[in-house]
């Protein structure tokens, strides 16, 4: 039995599980920050035109996509998806970031490290996403440990998979996103003995490079605008409790 307690007290351990996203948004980081362990779910099917290979940044006209072009076959798992080596996506992303965040207060503090990350010879999407997630967590100061689902045995059915992963690492609580109704059988999960909690995320507001405020961007936006204060701003807007489902707190 794996044990990853991070100061939860009373031997409680909260785990959250999510697909690896590219330059994820603040709700993604909020969920990781609330957990004692984050399991990257890279073993499930890749979904094109969602968040696994793209995200949004602020521009003077609202927002724009930063997309990683992939070579994808239907049915591929995320960890199998390769990046298109013929596309100039690195240069396009860096040019957009440097242009649209030219006046961001903490541009010079973080963009050099992000630029160095982009310049590495990426071939696999999941490996790129995991590196970007690790970098963002470090830049924010979020210390939640990360493991990959592929390291552990788990069944294929979505709810069974979550139960198996939680049991394997010794979780007492599972923190799900607000869309849990669409991918899990709540009564069956609750019967497993792992308490189910649902994330309640309230998006913080802050001064962006352009007005008016645009929510739901990549977490890079808050970081470049607020720097070392980004994590406290994320936490300041957080509800004091999580929504528990079918289990006493």
CSV table of C-alpha atoms in Angstrom, one decimal:
chain,number,residue,atom,x,y,z
A,1,UNK,CA,0.0,0.0,0.0
A,2,UNK,CA,1.4,3.4,-1.0
A,3,UNK,CA,1.3,6.2,1.5
A,4,UNK,CA,1.6,9.9,0.4
A,5,UNK,CA,0.4,11.8,3.4
A,6,UNK,CA,1.2,15.5,3.2
A,7,UNK,CA,0.2,16.9,6.6
A,8,UNK,CA,-3.6,16.1,6.2
A,9,UNK,CA,-3.9,14.8,9.8
A,10,UNK,CA,-5.8,11.8,11.2
A,11,UNK,CA,-4.3,9.6,8.4
A,12,UNK,CA,-6.6,11.3,5.8
A,13,UNK,CA,-5.3,11.4,2.3
A,14,UNK,CA,-7.0,13.3,-0.6
A,15,UNK,CA,-6.2,12.3,-4.1
A,16,UNK,CA,-7.2,14.0,-7.3
A,17,UNK,CA,-6.9,12.5,-10.8
A,18,UNK,CA,-7.0,14.2,-14.2
A,19,UNK,CA,-5.8,13.9,-17.8
A,20,UNK,CA,-2.6,15.8,-18.6
A,21,UNK,CA,-3.6,19.2,-20.0
A,22,UNK,CA,-1.4,21.6,-22.0
A,23,UNK,CA,-0.8,24.9,-20.1
A,24,UNK,CA,-3.8,24.1,-17.9
A,25,UNK,CA,-6.2,26.7,-16.5
A,26,UNK,CA,-6.5,27.9,-12.9
A,27,UNK,CA,-9.2,25.4,-11.9
A,28,UNK,CA,-6.8,22.6,-12.7
A,29,UNK,CA,-4.1,24.0,-10.5
A,30,UNK,CA,-6.6,24.7,-7.7
A,31,UNK,CA,-7.6,21.0,-7.7
A,32,UNK,CA,-4.0,19.9,-7.5
A,33,UNK,CA,-3.2,22.4,-4.7
A,34,UNK,CA,-6.1,21.0,-2.6
A,35,UNK,CA,-4.9,17.4,-2.9
A,36,UNK,CA,-2.2,15.3,-1.1
A,37,UNK,CA,-1.4,13.5,-4.3
A,38,UNK,CA,-2.1,14.2,-8.0
A,39,UNK,CA,-2.4,11.2,-10.4
A,40,UNK,CA,-1.9,12.1,-14.1
A,41,UNK,CA,-4.4,10.1,-16.1
A,42,UNK,CA,-2.4,9.6,-19.3
A,43,UNK,CA,-3.8,6.1,-19.9
A,44,UNK,CA,-7.2,7.1,-21.2
A,45,UNK,CA,-8.3,8.0,-24.7
A,46,UNK,CA,-7.1,11.2,-26.3
A,47,UNK,CA,-9.9,13.7,-27.1
A,48,UNK,CA,-9.1,16.0,-30.0
A,49,UNK,CA,-10.1,19.7,-29.8
A,50,UNK,CA,-10.4,19.7,-26.0
A,51,UNK,CA,-7.7,20.8,-23.5
A,52,UNK,CA,-5.1,18.0,-23.9
A,53,UNK,CA,-3.2,19.8,-26.7
A,54,UNK,CA,-4.3,23.4,-26.5
A,55,UNK,CA,-5.2,26.2,-24.1
A,56,UNK,CA,-5.9,30.0,-24.2
A,57,UNK,CA,-3.9,33.1,-23.5
A,58,UNK,CA,-5.0,36.8,-23.3
A,59,UNK,CA,-4.7,39.1,-26.2
A,60,UNK,CA,-5.8,42.7,-27.0
A,61,UNK,CA,-8.9,41.3,-28.8
A,62,UNK,CA,-9.8,38.8,-26.1
A,63,UNK,CA,-8.0,35.5,-26.3
A,64,UNK,CA,-6.4,33.0,-28.7
A,65,UNK,CA,-5.6,29.4,-28.7
A,66,UNK,CA,-2.1,28.0,-28.3
A,67,UNK,CA,-2.3,24.5,-29.9
A,68,UNK,CA,0.2,21.7,-30.1
A,69,UNK,CA,-0.3,19.9,-33.4
A,70,UNK,CA,-0.5,16.2,-33.0
A,71,UNK,CA,-0.4,13.0,-35.1
A,72,UNK,CA,-3.5,11.3,-33.8
A,73,UNK,CA,-5.4,8.1,-34.6
A,74,UNK,CA,-8.9,7.5,-33.2
A,75,UNK,CA,-8.8,5.4,-30.1
A,76,UNK,CA,-5.2,6.3,-29.1
A,77,UNK,CA,-4.5,6.8,-25.5
A,78,UNK,CA,-3.0,10.2,-24.4
A,79,UNK,CA,0.5,8.7,-23.7
A,80,UNK,CA,0.6,7.3,-27.2
A,81,UNK,CA,-0.1,10.6,-29.0
A,82,UNK,CA,2.9,12.1,-30.9
A,83,UNK,CA,3.5,15.7,-31.7
A,84,UNK,CA,3.7,16.7,-35.4
A,85,UNK,CA,7.4,17.3,-36.0
A,86,UNK,CA,6.8,19.3,-39.2
A,87,UNK,CA,4.8,22.1,-37.6
A,88,UNK,CA,6.4,25.3,-36.3
A,89,UNK,CA,4.2,25.4,-33.1
A,90,UNK,CA,7.1,26.3,-30.7
A,91,UNK,CA,8.0,29.5,-32.6
A,92,UNK,CA,4.3,30.5,-32.9
A,93,UNK,CA,3.6,30.0,-29.2
A,94,UNK,CA,6.7,31.9,-28.1
A,95,UNK,CA,6.0,34.7,-30.5
A,96,UNK,CA,2.4,35.0,-29.2
A,97,UNK,CA,3.5,34.9,-25.5
A,98,UNK,CA,6.2,37.4,-25.9
A,99,UNK,CA,4.0,39.8,-27.9
A,100,UNK,CA,0.8,39.6,-25.8
A,101,UNK,CA,2.6,39.6,-22.4
A,102,UNK,CA,5.2,42.3,-23.3
A,103,UNK,CA,3.8,44.5,-20.6
A,104,UNK,CA,3.1,41.8,-18.0
A,105,UNK,CA,4.9,42.7,-14.7
A,106,UNK,CA,6.6,39.3,-14.3
A,107,UNK,CA,7.3,38.5,-17.9
A,108,UNK,CA,11.0,38.6,-17.5
A,109,UNK,CA,10.9,36.4,-14.4
A,110,UNK,CA,9.1,33.4,-16.0
A,111,UNK,CA,9.2,33.5,-19.8
A,112,UNK,CA,12.9,32.5,-20.0
A,113,UNK,CA,12.3,29.3,-18.2
A,114,UNK,CA,9.2,28.6,-20.3
A,115,UNK,CA,11.1,29.4,-23.4
A,116,UNK,CA,13.8,26.8,-22.4
A,117,UNK,CA,11.0,24.3,-21.8
A,118,UNK,CA,9.6,24.9,-25.3
A,119,UNK,CA,13.0,24.5,-26.9
A,120,UNK,CA,13.5,20.9,-25.7
A,121,UNK,CA,13.0,18.3,-28.5
A,122,UNK,CA,9.5,17.2,-27.7
A,123,UNK,CA,8.0,14.2,-29.6
A,124,UNK,CA,5.3,12.9,-27.2
A,125,UNK,CA,2.4,15.0,-26.1
A,126,UNK,CA,1.9,13.5,-22.6
A,127,UNK,CA,5.6,14.0,-21.8
A,128,UNK,CA,5.4,17.7,-22.9
A,129,UNK,CA,2.2,18.2,-20.8
A,130,UNK,CA,3.7,16.6,-17.7
A,131,UNK,CA,6.8,18.8,-18.0
A,132,UNK,CA,4.6,21.9,-18.4
A,133,UNK,CA,2.4,21.0,-15.4
A,134,UNK,CA,5.5,20.3,-13.2
A,135,UNK,CA,7.0,23.7,-14.3
A,136,UNK,CA,3.7,25.6,-13.5
A,137,UNK,CA,3.4,23.9,-10.1
A,138,UNK,CA,7.0,24.8,-9.2
A,139,UNK,CA,6.5,28.4,-10.5
A,140,UNK,CA,3.3,28.8,-8.4
A,141,UNK,CA,4.8,27.1,-5.3
A,142,UNK,CA,2.4,24.1,-5.3
A,143,UNK,CA,4.1,21.2,-3.7
A,144,UNK,CA,1.6,18.3,-4.3
A,145,UNK,CA,3.5,15.2,-5.4
A,146,UNK,CA,2.7,13.8,-8.9
A,147,UNK,CA,2.4,10.2,-10.1
A,148,UNK,CA,1.2,8.8,-13.4
A,149,UNK,CA,-1.7,6.3,-13.7
A,150,UNK,CA,0.4,4.0,-15.9
A,151,UNK,CA,2.5,3.2,-12.9
A,152,UNK,CA,-0.4,1.4,-11.2
A,153,UNK,CA,-2.7,-1.5,-12.1
A,154,UNK,CA,-6.3,-0.4,-12.8
A,155,UNK,CA,-9.4,-1.6,-14.6
A,156,UNK,CA,-10.6,0.1,-17.8
A,157,UNK,CA,-14.2,1.1,-16.7
A,158,UNK,CA,-14.0,4.8,-15.6
A,159,UNK,CA,-15.4,4.4,-12.1
A,160,UNK,CA,-13.5,1.1,-11.5
A,161,UNK,CA,-10.3,2.8,-12.6
A,162,UNK,CA,-10.7,5.6,-10.1
A,163,UNK,CA,-11.5,3.2,-7.3
A,164,UNK,CA,-8.5,1.1,-8.1
A,165,UNK,CA,-6.1,4.1,-8.3
A,166,UNK,CA,-7.4,5.5,-5.0
A,167,UNK,CA,-7.1,2.2,-3.2
A,168,UNK,CA,-3.6,1.5,-4.6
A,169,UNK,CA,-2.2,4.7,-3.2
A,170,UNK,CA,-4.1,4.5,0.1
A,171,UNK,CA,-6.5,7.4,-0.6
A,172,UNK,CA,-9.3,8.1,1.9
A,173,UNK,CA,-10.8,10.9,-0.2
A,174,UNK,CA,-11.1,11.5,-3.9
A,175,UNK,CA,-11.5,15.1,-5.1
A,176,UNK,CA,-13.4,15.1,-8.4
A,177,UNK,CA,-14.1,18.0,-10.7
A,178,UNK,CA,-17.6,19.5,-11.1
A,179,UNK,CA,-18.2,17.4,-14.2
A,180,UNK,CA,-18.1,14.1,-12.2
A,181,UNK,CA,-21.7,13.3,-13.1
A,182,UNK,CA,-20.6,12.8,-16.7
A,183,UNK,CA,-17.9,10.2,-16.1
A,184,UNK,CA,-18.4,8.3,-12.9
A,185,UNK,CA,-21.0,6.2,-11.1
A,186,UNK,CA,-21.2,8.1,-7.8
A,187,UNK,CA,-23.2,5.4,-5.8
A,188,UNK,CA,-20.7,2.7,-6.8
A,189,UNK,CA,-17.7,4.9,-6.0
A,190,UNK,CA,-19.1,5.8,-2.6
A,191,UNK,CA,-19.6,2.1,-1.8
A,192,UNK,CA,-15.9,1.6,-2.3
A,193,UNK,CA,-15.2,3.2,1.1
A,194,UNK,CA,-13.3,6.3,-0.4
A,195,UNK,CA,-15.1,9.5,0.4
A,196,UNK,CA,-16.1,11.5,-2.7
A,197,UNK,CA,-15.7,15.3,-2.7
A,198,UNK,CA,-16.6,17.7,-5.5
A,199,UNK,CA,-14.4,20.7,-6.3
A,200,UNK,CA,-16.1,24.1,-6.0
A,201,UNK,CA,-14.0,26.6,-7.9
A,202,UNK,CA,-14.6,30.3,-7.9
A,203,UNK,CA,-12.4,32.0,-10.5
A,204,UNK,CA,-10.3,34.8,-9.0
A,205,UNK,CA,-10.1,38.2,-10.7
A,206,UNK,CA,-6.9,40.2,-11.0
A,207,UNK,CA,-5.4,42.9,-13.2
A,208,UNK,CA,-4.5,41.5,-16.6
A,209,UNK,CA,-2.4,43.0,-19.4
A,210,UNK,CA,-5.6,44.0,-21.2
A,211,UNK,CA,-9.1,45.1,-20.1
A,212,UNK,CA,-11.8,43.9,-19.5
A,213,UNK,CA,-11.0,40.9,-17.4
A,214,UNK,CA,-11.1,37.6,-19.3
A,215,UNK,CA,-11.6,34.4,-17.2
A,216,UNK,CA,-10.7,30.8,-17.9
A,217,UNK,CA,-7.3,31.3,-19.5
A,218,UNK,CA,-4.2,29.3,-19.0
A,219,UNK,CA,-2.7,29.6,-15.6
A,220,UNK,CA,0.3,31.3,-17.2
A,221,UNK,CA,-1.8,34.5,-17.4
A,222,UNK,CA,-2.1,34.9,-13.6
A,223,UNK,CA,1.5,33.9,-13.1
A,224,UNK,CA,2.9,36.5,-15.5
A,225,UNK,CA,0.6,39.2,-14.1
A,226,UNK,CA,1.0,38.5,-10.4
A,227,UNK,CA,4.2,36.5,-10.0
A,228,UNK,CA,4.9,35.2,-6.5
A,229,UNK,CA,1.5,36.4,-5.4
A,230,UNK,CA,-0.3,34.1,-7.9
A,231,UNK,CA,-0.8,31.2,-5.5
A,232,UNK,CA,-2.2,33.4,-2.7
A,233,UNK,CA,-4.6,35.0,-5.2
A,234,UNK,CA,-5.7,31.6,-6.3
A,235,UNK,CA,-6.3,30.5,-2.7
A,236,UNK,CA,-7.9,33.8,-1.6
A,237,UNK,CA,-11.0,33.2,-3.7
A,238,UNK,CA,-11.3,29.5,-2.6
A,239,UNK,CA,-14.4,28.3,-0.7
A,240,UNK,CA,-13.5,27.2,2.8
A,241,UNK,CA,-15.0,23.7,2.4
A,242,UNK,CA,-15.4,21.1,-0.3
A,243,UNK,CA,-18.7,19.5,-1.2
A,244,UNK,CA,-18.8,16.0,0.2
A,245,UNK,CA,-21.0,13.4,-1.5
A,246,UNK,CA,-22.5,10.5,0.3
A,247,UNK,CA,-19.9,10.4,3.1
A,248,UNK,CA,-19.5,12.2,6.4
A,249,UNK,CA,-16.6,14.7,6.7
